[in-house]
Amino acid sequence: MYEHINIETERLFIRNFANADIYNLHRIVNDEAIMRNVPFAKERTFKECEKLLKRILNRYKESTINKFQGFLLLVVSKDNNECIGFVGLFPLTYDTTENELFYGLFEEHYRKGYATEIGKAIIVYGFNNMNINKIVATVNKDNKASSKVLKKIGMYYEYEIKDEEAEGSSYDGELMYSIKKAD
């Protein structure tokens, strides 16, 4: 259902991963700053990334509006077709009724407004194309830059996640933000 996502913003292409993107995926999961802030995968070797990429590609096919399983998308600069990072939208681990936006950029692309551009585009896509009425995002309380981005894209701070709410997850102490679709 989500095999042909192509979102275009002023400066970026946000699209599905393809088999040819294995090197970009390998670079992303081996970037220390990205994985520190958005630890979405444990895979690090090239072989592990090949398996991860297969799961990502399969998820596009298996996910439907009624049974949304999430997607991970590649973010590419229009200027030079360079991968600058990724964005994902997945059901929240400990509450699958909520859909969580997350993203990661290579450090050389920080402070250029890309995160805001990406976040806004995914929110519009989710609200307009996916029958989603609310999108959440979590952020480490020490990550002031990402908290600022979430506010810029229209999200509001809700609360700090406590261990009992996210039992068995890595969300303890994270800050929860959300945005609801306008009626």
JSON list of C-alpha atoms in Angstrom, two decimals:
[
{"chain": "A", "resi": 1, "resn": "MET", "atom": "CA", "xyz": [0.00, 0.00, 0.00]},
{"chain": "A", "resi": 2, "resn": "TYR", "atom": "CA", "xyz": [2.88, 2.38, 0.76]},
{"chain": "A", "resi": 3, "resn": "GLU", "atom": "CA", "xyz": [5.26, 1.24, -1.98]},
{"chain": "A", "resi": 4, "resn": "HIS", "atom": "CA", "xyz": [5.16, 4.44, -4.02]},
{"chain": "A", "resi": 5, "resn": "ILE", "atom": "CA", "xyz": [5.62, 7.31, -1.59]},
{"chain": "A", "resi": 6, "resn": "ASN", "atom": "CA", "xyz": [7.19, 10.31, -3.27]},
{"chain": "A", "resi": 7, "resn": "ILE", "atom": "CA", "xyz": [6.92, 13.54, -1.33]},
{"chain": "A", "resi": 8, "resn": "GLU", "atom": "CA", "xyz": [8.51, 16.64, -2.75]},
{"chain": "A", "resi": 9, "resn": "THR", "atom": "CA", "xyz": [9.28, 19.72, -0.67]},
{"chain": "A", "resi": 10, "resn": "GLU", "atom": "CA", "xyz": [11.02, 22.92, -1.67]},
{"chain": "A", "resi": 11, "resn": "ARG", "atom": "CA", "xyz": [14.51, 21.41, -1.27]},
{"chain": "A", "resi": 12, "resn": "LEU", "atom": "CA", "xyz": [13.99, 17.68, -0.73]},
{"chain": "A", "resi": 13, "resn": "PHE", "atom": "CA", "xyz": [12.70, 14.43, -2.11]},
{"chain": "A", "resi": 14, "resn": "ILE", "atom": "CA", "xyz": [11.26, 12.10, 0.53]},
{"chain": "A", "resi": 15, "resn": "ARG", "atom": "CA", "xyz": [10.79, 8.65, -0.93]},
{"chain": "A", "resi": 16, "resn": "ASN", "atom": "CA", "xyz": [10.70, 4.93, -0.33]},
{"chain": "A", "resi": 17, "resn": "PHE", "atom": "CA", "xyz": [13.96, 3.10, 0.11]},
{"chain": "A", "resi": 18, "resn": "ALA", "atom": "CA", "xyz": [14.90, 0.92, -2.87]},
{"chain": "A", "resi": 19, "resn": "ASN", "atom": "CA", "xyz": [17.37, -1.95, -3.17]},
{"chain": "A", "resi": 20, "resn": "ALA", "atom": "CA", "xyz": [19.94, 0.50, -4.55]},
{"chain": "A", "resi": 21, "resn": "ASP", "atom": "CA", "xyz": [19.82, 2.41, -1.24]},
{"chain": "A", "resi": 22, "resn": "ILE", "atom": "CA", "xyz": [21.63, -0.28, 0.74]},
{"chain": "A", "resi": 23, "resn": "TYR", "atom": "CA", "xyz": [24.74, 1.91, 1.04]},
{"chain": "A", "resi": 24, "resn": "ASN", "atom": "CA", "xyz": [22.68, 4.85, 2.32]},
{"chain": "A", "resi": 25, "resn": "LEU", "atom": "CA", "xyz": [20.97, 2.62, 4.88]},
{"chain": "A", "resi": 26, "resn": "HIS", "atom": "CA", "xyz": [24.33, 1.20, 6.00]},
{"chain": "A", "resi": 27, "resn": "ARG", "atom": "CA", "xyz": [25.69, 4.74, 6.38]},
{"chain": "A", "resi": 28, "resn": "ILE", "atom": "CA", "xyz": [22.61, 5.84, 8.38]},
{"chain": "A", "resi": 29, "resn": "VAL", "atom": "CA", "xyz": [22.67, 2.96, 10.90]},
{"chain": "A", "resi": 30, "resn": "ASN", "atom": "CA", "xyz": [26.41, 3.40, 11.40]},
{"chain": "A", "resi": 31, "resn": "ASP", "atom": "CA", "xyz": [26.21, 7.13, 12.07]},
{"chain": "A", "resi": 32, "resn": "GLU", "atom": "CA", "xyz": [26.83, 7.55, 15.79]},
{"chain": "A", "resi": 33, "resn": "ALA", "atom": "CA", "xyz": [24.91, 10.83, 16.18]},
{"chain": "A", "resi": 34, "resn": "ILE", "atom": "CA", "xyz": [21.84, 9.56, 14.33]},
{"chain": "A", "resi": 35, "resn": "MET", "atom": "CA", "xyz": [21.67, 6.30, 16.27]},
{"chain": "A", "resi": 36, "resn": "ARG", "atom": "CA", "xyz": [22.25, 8.03, 19.60]},
{"chain": "A", "resi": 37, "resn": "ASN", "atom": "CA", "xyz": [19.19, 10.23, 19.04]},
{"chain": "A", "resi": 38, "resn": "VAL", "atom": "CA", "xyz": [17.02, 7.81, 17.03]},
{"chain": "A", "resi": 39, "resn": "PRO", "atom": "CA", "xyz": [18.04, 4.21, 17.82]},
{"chain": "A", "resi": 40, "resn": "PHE", "atom": "CA", "xyz": [15.58, 2.61, 15.39]},
{"chain": "A", "resi": 41, "resn": "ALA", "atom": "CA", "xyz": [17.81, -0.33, 14.40]},
{"chain": "A", "resi": 42, "resn": "LYS", "atom": "CA", "xyz": [20.42, -2.60, 15.96]},
{"chain": "A", "resi": 43, "resn": "GLU", "atom": "CA", "xyz": [21.79, -3.73, 12.59]},
{"chain": "A", "resi": 44, "resn": "ARG", "atom": "CA", "xyz": [25.27, -2.41, 11.76]},
{"chain": "A", "resi": 45, "resn": "THR", "atom": "CA", "xyz": [27.05, -4.79, 9.37]},
{"chain": "A", "resi": 46, "resn": "PHE", "atom": "CA", "xyz": [26.40, -4.68, 5.65]},
{"chain": "A", "resi": 47, "resn": "LYS", "atom": "CA", "xyz": [24.83, -8.18, 5.77]},
{"chain": "A", "resi": 48, "resn": "GLU", "atom": "CA", "xyz": [22.52, -7.12, 8.62]},
{"chain": "A", "resi": 49, "resn": "CYS", "atom": "CA", "xyz": [21.56, -4.00, 6.65]},
{"chain": "A", "resi": 50, "resn": "GLU", "atom": "CA", "xyz": [20.60, -6.15, 3.66]},
{"chain": "A", "resi": 51, "resn": "LYS", "atom": "CA", "xyz": [18.13, -8.01, 5.91]},
{"chain": "A", "resi": 52, "resn": "LEU", "atom": "CA", "xyz": [16.91, -4.75, 7.42]},
{"chain": "A", "resi": 53, "resn": "LEU", "atom": "CA", "xyz": [16.34, -3.29, 3.96]},
{"chain": "A", "resi": 54, "resn": "LYS", "atom": "CA", "xyz": [14.26, -6.35, 2.99]},
{"chain": "A", "resi": 55, "resn": "ARG", "atom": "CA", "xyz": [12.08, -5.80, 6.09]},
{"chain": "A", "resi": 56, "resn": "ILE", "atom": "CA", "xyz": [11.69, -2.11, 5.21]},
{"chain": "A", "resi": 57, "resn": "LEU", "atom": "CA", "xyz": [10.67, -2.96, 1.63]},
{"chain": "A", "resi": 58, "resn": "ASN", "atom": "CA", "xyz": [8.26, -5.69, 2.78]},
{"chain": "A", "resi": 59, "resn": "ARG", "atom": "CA", "xyz": [6.64, -3.35, 5.27]},
{"chain": "A", "resi": 60, "resn": "TYR", "atom": "CA", "xyz": [5.67, -0.99, 2.44]},
{"chain": "A", "resi": 61, "resn": "LYS", "atom": "CA", "xyz": [3.67, -3.85, 0.87]},
{"chain": "A", "resi": 62, "resn": "GLU", "atom": "CA", "xyz": [2.23, -5.29, 4.09]},
{"chain": "A", "resi": 63, "resn": "SER", "atom": "CA", "xyz": [1.09, -2.04, 5.66]},
{"chain": "A", "resi": 64, "resn": "THR", "atom": "CA", "xyz": [-2.43, -0.81, 4.92]},
{"chain": "A", "resi": 65, "resn": "ILE", "atom": "CA", "xyz": [-4.56, 2.07, 6.15]},
{"chain": "A", "resi": 66, "resn": "ASN", "atom": "CA", "xyz": [-6.49, -0.33, 8.39]},
{"chain": "A", "resi": 67, "resn": "LYS", "atom": "CA", "xyz": [-3.37, -2.19, 9.54]},
{"chain": "A", "resi": 68, "resn": "PHE", "atom": "CA", "xyz": [-0.65, 0.44, 9.45]},
{"chain": "A", "resi": 69, "resn": "GLN", "atom": "CA", "xyz": [2.72, -1.06, 10.33]},
{"chain": "A", "resi": 70, "resn": "GLY", "atom": "CA", "xyz": [4.83, 1.98, 9.60]},
{"chain": "A", "resi": 71, "resn": "PHE", "atom": "CA", "xyz": [7.35, 3.06, 7.01]},
{"chain": "A", "resi": 72, "resn": "LEU", "atom": "CA", "xyz": [10.88, 4.38, 6.81]},
{"chain": "A", "resi": 73, "resn": "LEU", "atom": "CA", "xyz": [11.68, 6.82, 4.01]},
{"chain": "A", "resi": 74, "resn": "LEU", "atom": "CA", "xyz": [14.90, 8.17, 2.56]},
{"chain": "A", "resi": 75, "resn": "VAL", "atom": "CA", "xyz": [15.45, 11.94, 2.44]},
{"chain": "A", "resi": 76, "resn": "VAL", "atom": "CA", "xyz": [17.45, 13.21, -0.53]},
{"chain": "A", "resi": 77, "resn": "SER", "atom": "CA", "xyz": [18.60, 16.72, -1.45]},
{"chain": "A", "resi": 78, "resn": "LYS", "atom": "CA", "xyz": [17.19, 18.05, -4.72]},
{"chain": "A", "resi": 79, "resn": "ASP", "atom": "CA", "xyz": [20.44, 19.95, -5.32]},
{"chain": "A", "resi": 80, "resn": "ASN", "atom": "CA", "xyz": [22.76, 16.98, -5.64]},
{"chain": "A", "resi": 81, "resn": "ASN", "atom": "CA", "xyz": [20.65, 13.84, -5.06]},
{"chain": "A", "resi": 82, "resn": "GLU", "atom": "CA", "xyz": [22.65, 13.23, -1.86]},
{"chain": "A", "resi": 83, "resn": "CYS", "atom": "CA", "xyz": [21.09, 11.30, 1.02]},
{"chain": "A", "resi": 84, "resn": "ILE", "atom": "CA", "xyz": [20.82, 13.68, 3.96]},
{"chain": "A", "resi": 85, "resn": "GLY", "atom": "CA", "xyz": [18.93, 11.33, 6.31]},
{"chain": "A", "resi": 86, "resn": "PHE", "atom": "CA", "xyz": [15.66, 9.51, 6.82]},
{"chain": "A", "resi": 87, "resn": "VAL", "atom": "CA", "xyz": [12.19, 9.91, 8.27]},
{"chain": "A", "resi": 88, "resn": "GLY", "atom": "CA", "xyz": [9.83, 7.34, 9.70]},
{"chain": "A", "resi": 89, "resn": "LEU", "atom": "CA", "xyz": [6.22, 7.07, 10.73]},
{"chain": "A", "resi": 90, "resn": "PHE", "atom": "CA", "xyz": [5.42, 4.01, 12.85]},
{"chain": "A", "resi": 91, "resn": "PRO", "atom": "CA", "xyz": [2.89, 2.95, 15.44]},
{"chain": "A", "resi": 92, "resn": "LEU", "atom": "CA", "xyz": [4.26, 3.89, 18.85]},
{"chain": "A", "resi": 93, "resn": "THR", "atom": "CA", "xyz": [5.92, 0.84, 20.39]},
{"chain": "A", "resi": 94, "resn": "TYR", "atom": "CA", "xyz": [3.94, 0.79, 23.62]},
{"chain": "A", "resi": 95, "resn": "ASP", "atom": "CA", "xyz": [0.66, 2.21, 22.24]},
{"chain": "A", "resi": 96, "resn": "THR", "atom": "CA", "xyz": [0.00, 1.13, 18.67]},
{"chain": "A", "resi": 97, "resn": "THR", "atom": "CA", "xyz": [-3.06, 3.39, 18.43]},
{"chain": "A", "resi": 98, "resn": "GLU", "atom": "CA", "xyz": [-0.63, 6.33, 18.18]},
{"chain": "A", "resi": 99, "resn": "ASN", "atom": "CA", "xyz": [1.62, 6.99, 15.15]},
{"chain": "A", "resi": 100, "resn": "GLU", "atom": "CA", "xyz": [5.09, 8.33, 15.89]},
{"chain": "A", "resi": 101, "resn": "LEU", "atom": "CA", "xyz": [7.08, 10.61, 13.60]},
{"chain": "A", "resi": 102, "resn": "PHE", "atom": "CA", "xyz": [10.86, 10.34, 13.87]},
{"chain": "A", "resi": 103, "resn": "TYR", "atom": "CA", "xyz": [13.76, 11.46, 11.71]},
{"chain": "A", "resi": 104, "resn": "GLY", "atom": "CA", "xyz": [17.53, 11.53, 11.57]},
{"chain": "A", "resi": 105, "resn": "LEU", "atom": "CA", "xyz": [19.91, 13.75, 9.66]},
{"chain": "A", "resi": 106, "resn": "PHE", "atom": "CA", "xyz": [23.63, 13.55, 9.12]},
{"chain": "A", "resi": 107, "resn": "GLU", "atom": "CA", "xyz": [25.33, 16.24, 11.22]},
{"chain": "A", "resi": 108, "resn": "GLU", "atom": "CA", "xyz": [26.51, 18.24, 8.19]},
{"chain": "A", "resi": 109, "resn": "HIS", "atom": "CA", "xyz": [22.82, 18.92, 7.47]},
{"chain": "A", "resi": 110, "resn": "TYR", "atom": "CA", "xyz": [21.91, 20.26, 10.92]},
{"chain": "A", "resi": 111, "resn": "ARG", "atom": "CA", "xyz": [20.65, 23.83, 11.33]},
{"chain": "A", "resi": 112, "resn": "LYS", "atom": "CA", "xyz": [19.52, 24.21, 7.72]},
{"chain": "A", "resi": 113, "resn": "GLY", "atom": "CA", "xyz": [15.79, 23.84, 8.34]},
{"chain": "A", "resi": 114, "resn": "TYR", "atom": "CA", "xyz": [15.61, 20.36, 6.83]},
{"chain": "A", "resi": 115, "resn": "ALA", "atom": "CA", "xyz": [14.12, 18.71, 9.92]},
{"chain": "A", "resi": 116, "resn": "THR", "atom": "CA", "xyz": [11.28, 21.25, 9.94]},
{"chain": "A", "resi": 117, "resn": "GLU", "atom": "CA", "xyz": [10.70, 20.76, 6.21]},
{"chain": "A", "resi": 118, "resn": "ILE", "atom": "CA", "xyz": [10.64, 16.97, 6.62]},
{"chain": "A", "resi": 119, "resn": "GLY", "atom": "CA", "xyz": [8.37, 17.02, 9.66]},
{"chain": "A", "resi": 120, "resn": "LYS", "atom": "CA", "xyz": [5.81, 19.30, 8.04]},
{"chain": "A", "resi": 121, "resn": "ALA", "atom": "CA", "xyz": [5.76, 17.17, 4.89]},
{"chain": "A", "resi": 122, "resn": "ILE", "atom": "CA", "xyz": [5.15, 13.92, 6.77]},
{"chain": "A", "resi": 123, "resn": "ILE", "atom": "CA", "xyz": [2.40, 15.47, 8.88]},
{"chain": "A", "resi": 124, "resn": "VAL", "atom": "CA", "xyz": [0.61, 16.72, 5.75]},
{"chain": "A", "resi": 125, "resn": "TYR", "atom": "CA", "xyz": [1.06, 13.30, 4.11]},
{"chain": "A", "resi": 126, "resn": "GLY", "atom": "CA", "xyz": [-0.24, 11.45, 7.17]},
{"chain": "A", "resi": 127, "resn": "PHE", "atom": "CA", "xyz": [-3.29, 13.68, 7.58]},
{"chain": "A", "resi": 128, "resn": "ASN", "atom": "CA", "xyz": [-4.16, 13.89, 3.88]},
{"chain": "A", "resi": 129, "resn": "ASN", "atom": "CA", "xyz": [-3.25, 10.42, 2.61]},
{"chain": "A", "resi": 130, "resn": "MET", "atom": "CA", "xyz": [-3.46, 8.02, 5.53]},
{"chain": "A", "resi": 131, "resn": "ASN", "atom": "CA", "xyz": [-6.63, 8.69, 7.49]},
{"chain": "A", "resi": 132, "resn": "ILE", "atom": "CA", "xyz": [-4.54, 9.64, 10.53]},
{"chain": "A", "resi": 133, "resn": "ASN", "atom": "CA", "xyz": [-5.98, 12.23, 12.91]},
{"chain": "A", "resi": 134, "resn": "LYS", "atom": "CA", "xyz": [-3.07, 12.57, 15.33]},
{"chain": "A", "resi": 135, "resn": "ILE", "atom": "CA", "xyz": [0.70, 12.20, 15.04]},
{"chain": "A", "resi": 136, "resn": "VAL", "atom": "CA", "xyz": [3.04, 12.04, 18.02]},
{"chain": "A", "resi": 137, "resn": "ALA", "atom": "CA", "xyz": [6.78, 12.44, 18.44]},
{"chain": "A", "resi": 138, "resn": "THR", "atom": "CA", "xyz": [9.06, 11.67, 21.33]},
{"chain": "A", "resi": 139, "resn": "VAL", "atom": "CA", "xyz": [12.32, 13.36, 22.10]},
{"chain": "A", "resi": 140, "resn": "ASN", "atom": "CA", "xyz": [15.01, 13.08, 24.73]},
{"chain": "A", "resi": 141, "resn": "LYS", "atom": "CA", "xyz": [14.53, 15.93, 27.22]},
{"chain": "A", "resi": 142, "resn": "ASP", "atom": "CA", "xyz": [18.13, 17.03, 26.63]},
{"chain": "A", "resi": 143, "resn": "ASN", "atom": "CA", "xyz": [17.63, 17.34, 22.87]},
{"chain": "A", "resi": 144, "resn": "LYS", "atom": "CA", "xyz": [16.59, 20.98, 22.77]},
{"chain": "A", "resi": 145, "resn": "ALA", "atom": "CA", "xyz": [17.09, 21.28, 19.00]},
{"chain": "A", "resi": 146, "resn": "SER", "atom": "CA", "xyz": [14.57, 18.53, 18.23]},
{"chain": "A", "resi": 147, "resn": "SER", "atom": "CA", "xyz": [12.09, 19.93, 20.77]},
{"chain": "A", "resi": 148, "resn": "LYS", "atom": "CA", "xyz": [12.36, 23.24, 18.95]},
{"chain": "A", "resi": 149, "resn": "VAL", "atom": "CA", "xyz": [11.73, 21.53, 15.59]},
{"chain": "A", "resi": 150, "resn": "LEU", "atom": "CA", "xyz": [8.65, 19.75, 16.93]},
{"chain": "A", "resi": 151, "resn": "LYS", "atom": "CA", "xyz": [7.22, 23.08, 18.08]},
{"chain": "A", "resi": 152, "resn": "LYS", "atom": "CA", "xyz": [8.01, 24.66, 14.68]},
{"chain": "A", "resi": 153, "resn": "ILE", "atom": "CA", "xyz": [6.06, 21.95, 12.86]},
{"chain": "A", "resi": 154, "resn": "GLY", "atom": "CA", "xyz": [3.02, 22.65, 15.02]},
{"chain": "A", "resi": 155, "resn": "MET", "atom": "CA", "xyz": [3.37, 19.98, 17.70]},
{"chain": "A", "resi": 156, "resn": "TYR", "atom": "CA", "xyz": [2.53, 20.65, 21.32]},
{"chain": "A", "resi": 157, "resn": "TYR", "atom": "CA", "xyz": [4.27, 19.28, 24.39]},
{"chain": "A", "resi": 158, "resn": "GLU", "atom": "CA", "xyz": [2.01, 16.84, 26.23]},
{"chain": "A", "resi": 159, "resn": "TYR", "atom": "CA", "xyz": [4.01, 15.18, 29.03]},
{"chain": "A", "resi": 160, "resn": "GLU", "atom": "CA", "xyz": [7.15, 13.35, 30.09]},
{"chain": "A", "resi": 161, "resn": "ILE", "atom": "CA", "xyz": [6.84, 9.60, 29.58]},
{"chain": "A", "resi": 162, "resn": "LYS", "atom": "CA", "xyz": [7.22, 7.65, 32.79]},
{"chain": "A", "resi": 163, "resn": "ASP", "atom": "CA", "xyz": [8.42, 4.06, 33.00]},
{"chain": "A", "resi": 164, "resn": "GLU", "atom": "CA", "xyz": [4.98, 2.74, 33.96]},
{"chain": "A", "resi": 165, "resn": "GLU", "atom": "CA", "xyz": [3.47, 4.19, 30.76]},
{"chain": "A", "resi": 166, "resn": "ALA", "atom": "CA", "xyz": [6.13, 2.71, 28.54]},
{"chain": "A", "resi": 167, "resn": "GLU", "atom": "CA", "xyz": [6.98, -0.46, 30.42]},
{"chain": "A", "resi": 168, "resn": "GLY", "atom": "CA", "xyz": [9.72, -2.42, 28.75]},
{"chain": "A", "resi": 169, "resn": "SER", "atom": "CA", "xyz": [10.46, 0.35, 26.26]},
{"chain": "A", "resi": 170, "resn": "SER", "atom": "CA", "xyz": [13.24, 2.88, 25.84]},
{"chain": "A", "resi": 171, "resn": "TYR", "atom": "CA", "xyz": [10.83, 5.83, 26.12]},
{"chain": "A", "resi": 172, "resn": "ASP", "atom": "CA", "xyz": [11.21, 6.41, 29.86]},
{"chain": "A", "resi": 173, "resn": "GLY", "atom": "CA", "xyz": [12.02, 10.08, 30.44]},
{"chain": "A", "resi": 174, "resn": "GLU", "atom": "CA", "xyz": [11.30, 11.08, 26.84]},
{"chain": "A", "resi": 175, "resn": "LEU", "atom": "CA", "xyz": [9.09, 14.09, 26.15]},
{"chain": "A", "resi": 176, "resn": "MET", "atom": "CA", "xyz": [5.84, 13.46, 24.25]},
{"chain": "A", "resi": 177, "resn": "TYR", "atom": "CA", "xyz": [4.65, 15.93, 21.64]},
{"chain": "A", "resi": 178, "resn": "SER", "atom": "CA", "xyz": [1.61, 15.69, 19.37]},
{"chain": "A", "resi": 179, "resn": "ILE", "atom": "CA", "xyz": [-0.36, 17.38, 16.64]},
{"chain": "A", "resi": 180, "resn": "LYS", "atom": "CA", "xyz": [-3.99, 16.73, 15.73]},
{"chain": "A", "resi": 181, "resn": "LYS", "atom": "CA", "xyz": [-5.60, 17.09, 12.35]},
{"chain": "A", "resi": 182, "resn": "ALA", "atom": "CA", "xyz": [-7.70, 20.23, 12.11]},
{"chain": "A", "resi": 183, "resn": "ASP", "atom": "CA", "xyz": [-11.41, 19.55, 11.72]}
]
